[in-house]
Short mmCIF file of C-alpha atoms and ligand atoms in Angstrom, two decimals:
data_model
loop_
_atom_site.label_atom_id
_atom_site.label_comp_id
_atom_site.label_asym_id
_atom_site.label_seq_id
_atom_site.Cartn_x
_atom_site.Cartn_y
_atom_site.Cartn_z
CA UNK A 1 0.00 0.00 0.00
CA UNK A 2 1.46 3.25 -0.87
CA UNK A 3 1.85 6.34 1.09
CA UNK A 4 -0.06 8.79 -1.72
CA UNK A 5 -3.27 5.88 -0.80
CA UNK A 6 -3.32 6.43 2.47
CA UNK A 7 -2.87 10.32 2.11
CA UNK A 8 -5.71 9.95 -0.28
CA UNK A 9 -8.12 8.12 1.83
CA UNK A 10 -7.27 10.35 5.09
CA UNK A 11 -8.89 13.20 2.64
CA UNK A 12 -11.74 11.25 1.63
CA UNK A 13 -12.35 10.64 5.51
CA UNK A 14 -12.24 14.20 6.55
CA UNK A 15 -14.85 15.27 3.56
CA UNK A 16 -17.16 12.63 4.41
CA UNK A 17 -17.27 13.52 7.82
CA UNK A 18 -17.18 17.03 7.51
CA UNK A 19 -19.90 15.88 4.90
CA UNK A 20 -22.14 13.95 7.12
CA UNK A 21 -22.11 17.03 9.78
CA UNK A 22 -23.82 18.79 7.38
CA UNK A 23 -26.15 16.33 6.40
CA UNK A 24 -26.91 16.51 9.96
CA UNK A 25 -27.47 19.85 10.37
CA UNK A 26 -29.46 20.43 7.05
CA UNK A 27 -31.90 18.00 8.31
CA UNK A 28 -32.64 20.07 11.29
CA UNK A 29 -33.25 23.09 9.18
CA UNK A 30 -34.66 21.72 6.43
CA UNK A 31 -37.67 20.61 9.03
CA UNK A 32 -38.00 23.83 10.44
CA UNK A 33 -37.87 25.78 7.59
CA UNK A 34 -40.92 23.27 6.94
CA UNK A 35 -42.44 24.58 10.06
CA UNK A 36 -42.20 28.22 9.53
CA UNK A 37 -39.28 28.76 11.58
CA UNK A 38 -36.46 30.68 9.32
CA UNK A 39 -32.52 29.18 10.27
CA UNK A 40 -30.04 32.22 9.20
CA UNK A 41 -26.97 29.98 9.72
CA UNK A 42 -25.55 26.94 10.57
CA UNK A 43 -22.25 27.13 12.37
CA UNK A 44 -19.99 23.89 12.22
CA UNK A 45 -18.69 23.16 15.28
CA UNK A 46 -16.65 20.55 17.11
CA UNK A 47 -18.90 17.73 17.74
CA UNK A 48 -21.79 18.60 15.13
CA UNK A 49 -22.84 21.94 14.00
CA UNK A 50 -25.89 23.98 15.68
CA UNK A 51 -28.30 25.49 13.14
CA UNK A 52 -29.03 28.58 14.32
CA UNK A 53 -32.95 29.54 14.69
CA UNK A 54 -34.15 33.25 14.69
CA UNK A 55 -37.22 31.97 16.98
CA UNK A 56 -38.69 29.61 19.19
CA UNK A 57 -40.97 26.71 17.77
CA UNK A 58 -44.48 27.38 18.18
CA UNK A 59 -45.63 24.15 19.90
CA UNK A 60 -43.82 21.15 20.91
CA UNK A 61 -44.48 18.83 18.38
CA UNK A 62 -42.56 21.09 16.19
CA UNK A 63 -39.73 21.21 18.22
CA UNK A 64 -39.85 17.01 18.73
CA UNK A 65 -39.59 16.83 15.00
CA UNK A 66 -36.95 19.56 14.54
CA UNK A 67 -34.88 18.41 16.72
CA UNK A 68 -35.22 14.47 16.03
CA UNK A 69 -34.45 15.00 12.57
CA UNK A 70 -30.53 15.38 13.40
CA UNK A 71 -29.39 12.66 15.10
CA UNK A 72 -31.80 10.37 12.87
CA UNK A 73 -29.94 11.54 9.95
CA UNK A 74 -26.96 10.75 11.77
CA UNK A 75 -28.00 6.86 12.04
CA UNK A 76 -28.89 6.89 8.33
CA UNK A 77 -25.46 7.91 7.07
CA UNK A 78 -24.32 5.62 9.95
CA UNK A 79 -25.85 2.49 7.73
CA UNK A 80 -24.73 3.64 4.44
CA UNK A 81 -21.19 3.64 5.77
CA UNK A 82 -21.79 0.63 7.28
CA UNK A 83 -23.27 -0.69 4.02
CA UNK A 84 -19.79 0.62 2.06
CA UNK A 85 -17.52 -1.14 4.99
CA UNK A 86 -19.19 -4.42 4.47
CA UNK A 87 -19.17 -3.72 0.27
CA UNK A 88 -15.29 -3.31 0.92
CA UNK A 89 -14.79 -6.20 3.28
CA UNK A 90 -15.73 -8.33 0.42
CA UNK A 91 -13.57 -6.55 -1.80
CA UNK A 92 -10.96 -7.27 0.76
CA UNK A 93 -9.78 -3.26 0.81
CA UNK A 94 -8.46 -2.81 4.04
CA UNK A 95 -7.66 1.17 3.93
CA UNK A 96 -11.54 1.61 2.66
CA UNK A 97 -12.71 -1.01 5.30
CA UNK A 98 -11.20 0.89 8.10
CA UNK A 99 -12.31 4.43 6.33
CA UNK A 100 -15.76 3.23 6.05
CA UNK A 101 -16.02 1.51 9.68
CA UNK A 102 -14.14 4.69 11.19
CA UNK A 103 -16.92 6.73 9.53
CA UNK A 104 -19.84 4.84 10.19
CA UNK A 105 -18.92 4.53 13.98
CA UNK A 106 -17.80 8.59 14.06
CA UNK A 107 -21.68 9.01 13.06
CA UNK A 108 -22.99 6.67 15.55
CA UNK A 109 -20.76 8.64 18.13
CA UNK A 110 -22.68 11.93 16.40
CA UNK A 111 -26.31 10.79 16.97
CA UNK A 112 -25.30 9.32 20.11
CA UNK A 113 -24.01 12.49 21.62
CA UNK A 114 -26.45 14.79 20.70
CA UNK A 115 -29.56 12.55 21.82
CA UNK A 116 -27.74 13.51 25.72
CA UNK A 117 -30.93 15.16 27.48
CA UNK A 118 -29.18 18.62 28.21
CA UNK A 119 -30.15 21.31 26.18
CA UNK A 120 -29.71 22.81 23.80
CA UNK A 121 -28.02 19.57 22.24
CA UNK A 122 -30.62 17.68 20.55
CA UNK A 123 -31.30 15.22 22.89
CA UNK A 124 -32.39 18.49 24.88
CA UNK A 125 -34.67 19.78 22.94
CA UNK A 126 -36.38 16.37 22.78
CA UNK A 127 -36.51 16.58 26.55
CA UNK A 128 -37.81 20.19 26.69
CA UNK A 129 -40.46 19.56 24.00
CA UNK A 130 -41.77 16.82 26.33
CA UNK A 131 -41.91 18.70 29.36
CA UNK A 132 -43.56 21.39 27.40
CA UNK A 133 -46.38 19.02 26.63
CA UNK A 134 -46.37 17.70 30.07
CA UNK A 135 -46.33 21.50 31.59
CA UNK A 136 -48.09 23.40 28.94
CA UNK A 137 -45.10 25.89 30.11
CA UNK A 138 -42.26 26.66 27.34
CA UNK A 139 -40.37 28.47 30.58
CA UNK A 140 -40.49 26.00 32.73
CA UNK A 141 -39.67 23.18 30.61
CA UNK A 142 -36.80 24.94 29.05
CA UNK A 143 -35.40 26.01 32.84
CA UNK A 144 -35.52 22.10 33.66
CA UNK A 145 -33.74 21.31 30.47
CA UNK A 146 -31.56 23.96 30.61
CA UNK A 147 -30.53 22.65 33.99
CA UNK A 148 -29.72 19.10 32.65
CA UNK A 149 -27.64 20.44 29.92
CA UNK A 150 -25.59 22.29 32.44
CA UNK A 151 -25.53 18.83 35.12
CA UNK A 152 -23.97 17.28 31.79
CA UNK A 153 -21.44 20.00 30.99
CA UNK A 154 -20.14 19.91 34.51
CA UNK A 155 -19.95 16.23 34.32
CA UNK A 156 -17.72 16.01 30.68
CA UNK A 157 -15.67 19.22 33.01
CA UNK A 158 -14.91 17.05 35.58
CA UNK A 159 -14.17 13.79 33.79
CA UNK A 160 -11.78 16.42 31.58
CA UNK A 161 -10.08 17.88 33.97
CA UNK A 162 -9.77 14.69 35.89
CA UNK A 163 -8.38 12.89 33.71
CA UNK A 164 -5.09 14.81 33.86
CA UNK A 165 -4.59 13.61 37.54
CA UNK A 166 -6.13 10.11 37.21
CA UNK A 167 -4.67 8.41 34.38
CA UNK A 168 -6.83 5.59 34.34
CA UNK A 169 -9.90 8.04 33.15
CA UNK A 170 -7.54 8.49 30.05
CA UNK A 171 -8.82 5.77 28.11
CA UNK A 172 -12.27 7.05 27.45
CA UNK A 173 -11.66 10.93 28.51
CA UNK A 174 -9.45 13.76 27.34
CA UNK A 175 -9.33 17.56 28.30
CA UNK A 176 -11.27 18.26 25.05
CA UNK A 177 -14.18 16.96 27.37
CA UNK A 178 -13.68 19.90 29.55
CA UNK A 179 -13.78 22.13 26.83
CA UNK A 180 -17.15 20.28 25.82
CA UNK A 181 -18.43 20.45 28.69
CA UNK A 182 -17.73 24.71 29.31
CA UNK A 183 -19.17 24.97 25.76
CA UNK A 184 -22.37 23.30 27.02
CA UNK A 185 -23.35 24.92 30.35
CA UNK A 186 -22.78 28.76 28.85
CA UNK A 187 -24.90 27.10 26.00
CA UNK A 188 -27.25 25.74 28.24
CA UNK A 189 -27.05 29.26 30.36
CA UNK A 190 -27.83 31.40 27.18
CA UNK A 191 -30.34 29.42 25.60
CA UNK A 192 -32.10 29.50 29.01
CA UNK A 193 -32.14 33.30 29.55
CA UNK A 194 -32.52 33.91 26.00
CA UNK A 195 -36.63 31.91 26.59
CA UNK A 196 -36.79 33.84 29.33
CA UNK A 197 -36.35 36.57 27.87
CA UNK A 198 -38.81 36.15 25.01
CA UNK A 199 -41.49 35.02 27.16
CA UNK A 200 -41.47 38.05 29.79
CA UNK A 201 -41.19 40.60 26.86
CA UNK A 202 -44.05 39.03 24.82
CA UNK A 203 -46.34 39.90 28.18
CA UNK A 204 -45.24 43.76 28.39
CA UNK A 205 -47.20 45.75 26.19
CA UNK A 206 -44.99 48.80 24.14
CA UNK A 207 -46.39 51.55 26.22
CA UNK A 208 -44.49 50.20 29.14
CA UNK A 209 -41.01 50.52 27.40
CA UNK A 210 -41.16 53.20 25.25
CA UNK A 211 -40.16 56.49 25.63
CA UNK A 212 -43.59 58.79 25.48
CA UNK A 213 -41.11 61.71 25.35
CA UNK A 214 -39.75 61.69 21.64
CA UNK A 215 -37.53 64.47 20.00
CA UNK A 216 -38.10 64.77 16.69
CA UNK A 217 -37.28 67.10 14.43
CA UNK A 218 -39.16 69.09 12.01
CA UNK A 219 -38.07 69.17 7.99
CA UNK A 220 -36.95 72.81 7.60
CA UNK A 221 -34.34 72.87 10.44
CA UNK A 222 -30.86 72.99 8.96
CA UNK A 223 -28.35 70.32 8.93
CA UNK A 224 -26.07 72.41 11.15
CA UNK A 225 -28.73 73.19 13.48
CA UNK A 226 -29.43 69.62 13.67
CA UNK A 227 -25.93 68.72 14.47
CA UNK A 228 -25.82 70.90 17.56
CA UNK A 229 -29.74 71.00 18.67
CA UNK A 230 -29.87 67.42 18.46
CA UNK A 231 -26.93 65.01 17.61
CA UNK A 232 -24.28 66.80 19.60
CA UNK A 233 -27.32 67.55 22.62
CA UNK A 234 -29.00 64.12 22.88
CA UNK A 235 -27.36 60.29 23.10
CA UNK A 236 -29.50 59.34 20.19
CA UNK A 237 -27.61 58.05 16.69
CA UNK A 238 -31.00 59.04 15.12
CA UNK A 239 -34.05 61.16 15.31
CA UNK A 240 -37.66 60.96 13.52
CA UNK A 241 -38.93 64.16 11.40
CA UNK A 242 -42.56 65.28 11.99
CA UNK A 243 -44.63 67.61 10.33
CA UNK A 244 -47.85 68.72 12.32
CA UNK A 245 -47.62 65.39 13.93
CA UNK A 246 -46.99 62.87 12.05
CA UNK A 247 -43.51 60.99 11.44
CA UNK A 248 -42.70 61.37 7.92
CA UNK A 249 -39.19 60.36 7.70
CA UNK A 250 -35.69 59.25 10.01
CA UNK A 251 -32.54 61.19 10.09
CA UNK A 252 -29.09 59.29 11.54
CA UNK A 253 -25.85 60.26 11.90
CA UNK A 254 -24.41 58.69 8.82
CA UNK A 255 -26.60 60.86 6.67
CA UNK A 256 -25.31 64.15 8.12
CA UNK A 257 -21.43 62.47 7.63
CA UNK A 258 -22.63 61.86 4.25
CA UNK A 259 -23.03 65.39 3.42
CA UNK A 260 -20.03 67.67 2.74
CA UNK A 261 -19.65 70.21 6.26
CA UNK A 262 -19.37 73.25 3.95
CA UNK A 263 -23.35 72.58 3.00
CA UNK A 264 -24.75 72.23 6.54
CA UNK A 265 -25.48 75.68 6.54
CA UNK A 266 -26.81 75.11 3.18
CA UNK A 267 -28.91 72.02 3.42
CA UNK A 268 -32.01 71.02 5.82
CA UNK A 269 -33.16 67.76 7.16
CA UNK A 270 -35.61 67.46 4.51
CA UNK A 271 -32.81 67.06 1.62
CA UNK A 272 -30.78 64.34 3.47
CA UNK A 273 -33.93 62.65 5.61
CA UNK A 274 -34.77 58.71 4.56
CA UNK A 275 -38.30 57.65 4.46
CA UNK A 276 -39.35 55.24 7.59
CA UNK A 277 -39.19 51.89 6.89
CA UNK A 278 -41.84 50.03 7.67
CA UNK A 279 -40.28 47.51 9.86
CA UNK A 280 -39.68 50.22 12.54
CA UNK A 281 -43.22 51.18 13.15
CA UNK A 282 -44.91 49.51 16.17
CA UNK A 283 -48.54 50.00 17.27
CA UNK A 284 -49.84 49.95 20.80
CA UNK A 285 -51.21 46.01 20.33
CA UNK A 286 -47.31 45.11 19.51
CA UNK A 287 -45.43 43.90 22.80
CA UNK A 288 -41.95 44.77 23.75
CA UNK A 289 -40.49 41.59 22.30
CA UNK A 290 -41.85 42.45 18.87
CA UNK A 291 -39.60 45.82 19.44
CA UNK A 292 -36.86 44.02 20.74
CA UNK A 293 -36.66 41.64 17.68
CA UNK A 294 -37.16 43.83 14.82
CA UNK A 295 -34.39 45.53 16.36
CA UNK A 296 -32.36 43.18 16.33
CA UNK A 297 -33.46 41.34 12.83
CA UNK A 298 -33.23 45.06 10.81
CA UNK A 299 -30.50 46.09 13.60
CA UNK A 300 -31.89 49.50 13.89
CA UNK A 301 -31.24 51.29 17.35
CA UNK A 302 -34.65 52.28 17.66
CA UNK A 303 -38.39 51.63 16.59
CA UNK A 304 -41.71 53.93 16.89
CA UNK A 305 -44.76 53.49 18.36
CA UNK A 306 -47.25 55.15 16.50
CA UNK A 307 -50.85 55.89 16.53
CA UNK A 308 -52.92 56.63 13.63
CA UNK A 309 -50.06 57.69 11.99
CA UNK A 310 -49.35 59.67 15.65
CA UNK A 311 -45.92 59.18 17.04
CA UNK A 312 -47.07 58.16 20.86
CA UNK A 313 -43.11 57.00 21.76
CA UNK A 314 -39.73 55.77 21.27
CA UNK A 315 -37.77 52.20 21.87
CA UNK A 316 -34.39 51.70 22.30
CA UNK A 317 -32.19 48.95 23.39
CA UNK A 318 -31.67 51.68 26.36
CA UNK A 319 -35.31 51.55 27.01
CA UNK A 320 -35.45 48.41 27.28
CA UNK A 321 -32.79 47.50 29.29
CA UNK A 322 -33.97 49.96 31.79
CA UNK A 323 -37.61 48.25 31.93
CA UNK A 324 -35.77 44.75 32.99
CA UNK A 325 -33.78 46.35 35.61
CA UNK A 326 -36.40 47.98 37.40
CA UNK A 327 -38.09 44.92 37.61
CA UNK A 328 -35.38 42.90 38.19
CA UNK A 329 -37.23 40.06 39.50
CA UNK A 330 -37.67 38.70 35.75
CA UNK A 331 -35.12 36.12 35.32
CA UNK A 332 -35.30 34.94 38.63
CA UNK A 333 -39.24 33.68 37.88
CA UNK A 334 -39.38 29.62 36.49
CA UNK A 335 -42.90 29.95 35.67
ZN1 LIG B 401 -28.29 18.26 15.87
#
C-alpha cells in the first residue's frame, strides 16, 4: 500500500465527515424551515454543527420533530457507511474497510451524543419539548432542560479535567471533554435566559417601554442646526422628522457624515432625511419583544410606536434595558 493511498483516503475521511455534519445539520433546518421557523446559519462546530434559529418553535411537536431529525440523519449515514464497509470487506480493501467503519462509527458517536438530554443539544430539545407538553409551560420546561444540559457539561468538566490527575480516566476521557463540557453549560445558560427573555417581553405591552417623550425634528431645520440641537445635545444616533404630527421620515448620523460640512449651513433635514421603513413602526397592540426583535433582525437602534399615523413613543435597546432592571425580578421567575 502506498503512502499517496493512504494520504488519499485520510482526505476522503475528513470530507465525508465534515460531509455527514452537514447532512446533519441540514436536516434540522430543512424541518423547520418546513415549520415556519427561518434558520439564518448553521455554524460547524466541534462535535456537530448547531443550526441557528431566529425563533422559538411554536408548539412542541414542532420542536420534537426539529430536533429528532438530526441525530436520525446521523444513524442513516451511519448504515450507508456501514453498508460501504461491508461492500469493501468483500472486496478485501483494508484502507476503505477501516475508512468506512471509522466513519460509520464517528456518526454513531454523532447521533449518540447529541440525543444527551441537556439542552440545547438535541437530545435536549427532545426533553424540553416533552416537558412542554407535560407543563403546557415553554419556561419551565426549558429552565428544567436547561438545567440538565448544564448537570452534563459539569460532568464532561470534571471527567476532563480529571483525567489529567487520574490516568486511568484516560482511556475514554481527554481535556477536550472539559472544553465540551464549558461549551455546554454557557450554552445551556444562554439558551435559558434567552426563553426567558422572550417570554417576559411578549407579556409587556410597548407603552411600558417606550419612551412617550420623543424628539423629533421638524423638515426645515438645517443640517447644522441639527448637528448641535440634536446630535451633539441628545445620546440618540438618530431622530424621527414630523410635520404637524406625524412621522414622515428618520434622520441618523451617517446621513449628516454623508453630506459635505461646507453645505450644513446650506442644506435642511428634509434634503438628506430617509423615508421610515416600515419595519420600525410599532402600534400599541405590539409587545416589547416584537420591538426588541425587529431591532435586532433590521438592527436598527430604535423603533416607533405610533398611533394613527401619531408618534405616541420611542424604543431603544436603552429603554429596554432599563424596563428589565427595574423589575429585576424577571429572570429569577421559572414559571
Ligand atoms: Zn443536531
Amino acid at each position: 500500500m502506498t503512502v499517496l493511498s493512504y494520504w488519499g483516503s485520510a482526505v476522503m475521511v475528513s470530507l465525508l465527515f465534515f460531509a455527514s455534519v452537514l447532512f446533519h445539520e441540514l436536516s434540522h433546518a430543512l424541518i423547520a424551515r418546513r415549520a415556519g421557523i427561518p434558520v439564518n446559519n448553521i455554524v460547524l462546530f466541534i462535535f456537530g454543527g448547531m443550526a441557528q434559529m431566529e425563533d422559538e418553535p411554536a408548539s412542541p411537536w414542532d420542536e420534537f420533530k426539529m430536533a429528532i431529525a438530526g441525530p436520525i440523519a446521523s444513524v442513516l449515514i451511519a448504515v450507508v457507511f456501514f453498508g460501504a464497509a461491508l461492500a469493501a470487506a468483500l472486496y478485501g480493501n483494508r484502507l476503505l474497510l477501516a475508512s468506512f467503519n471509522y466513519l460509520w462509527f464517528i456518526n454513531i458517536v454523532l447521533a449518540v451524543f447529541n440525543m444527551i438530554p441537556g439542552f440545547p443539544l438535541d437530545g435536549g430539545r427532545v426533553f424540553r419539548a416533552g416537558l412542554w407538553k407535560l407543563t403546557g409551560s415553554l419556561r419551565r420546561a426549558t429552565w428544567i432542560a436547561a438545567l440538565t444540559g448544564q448537570a452534563f457539561g459539569w460532568v464532561l468538566i470534571a471527567l476532563g479535567v480529571g483525567s489529567l490527575f487520574y490516568p486511568p480516566l484516560r482511556a475514554f476521557a481527554s481535556i477536550w471533554f472539559a472544553l465540551i463540557g464549558w461549551f455546554l453549560v454557557s450554552a445551556a445558560r444562554n439558551s435559558y435566559q434567552q426563553t426567558v427573555l422572550k417570554d417576559t417581553l411578549a407579556r409587556v405591552p410597548v407603552a411600558d417601554v417606550m419612551n412617550p417623550e420623543v424628539t423629533a425634528v421638524t423638515p426645515d431645520v438645517s443640517v447644522q442646526r441639527l448637528v448641535t440641537d440634536y446630535f451633539l445635545r441628545e445620546s440618540a444616533s438618530s431622530f424621527p422628522v414630523e410635520r404637524e404630527g406625524e412621522i414622515i421620515g428618520v434622520v441618523a448620523v451617517e446621513d449628516v457624515r454623508a453630506l459635505p460640512r461646507e453645505e450644513w449651513e446650506l442644506r435642511v433635514v428634509a434634503d438628506i432625511m430617509r423615508p421610515l421603513a416600515e419595519e420600525r413602526v410599532l402600534h400599541s397592540d405590539n409587545d416589547a419583544w416584537d420591538a426588541a426583535s425587529r431591532m435586532a433582525k433590521h438592527n436598527a437602534d430604535s423603533v416607533f410606536v405610533t398611533d394613527d399615523g401619531r408618534m405616541t413613543g420611542i424604543i431603544t435597546r436603552a429603554t429596554i434595558a432599563r424596563w428589565l432592571s427595574t423589575h429585576a425580578n424577571w429572570a429569577r421567575g421559572t414559571t
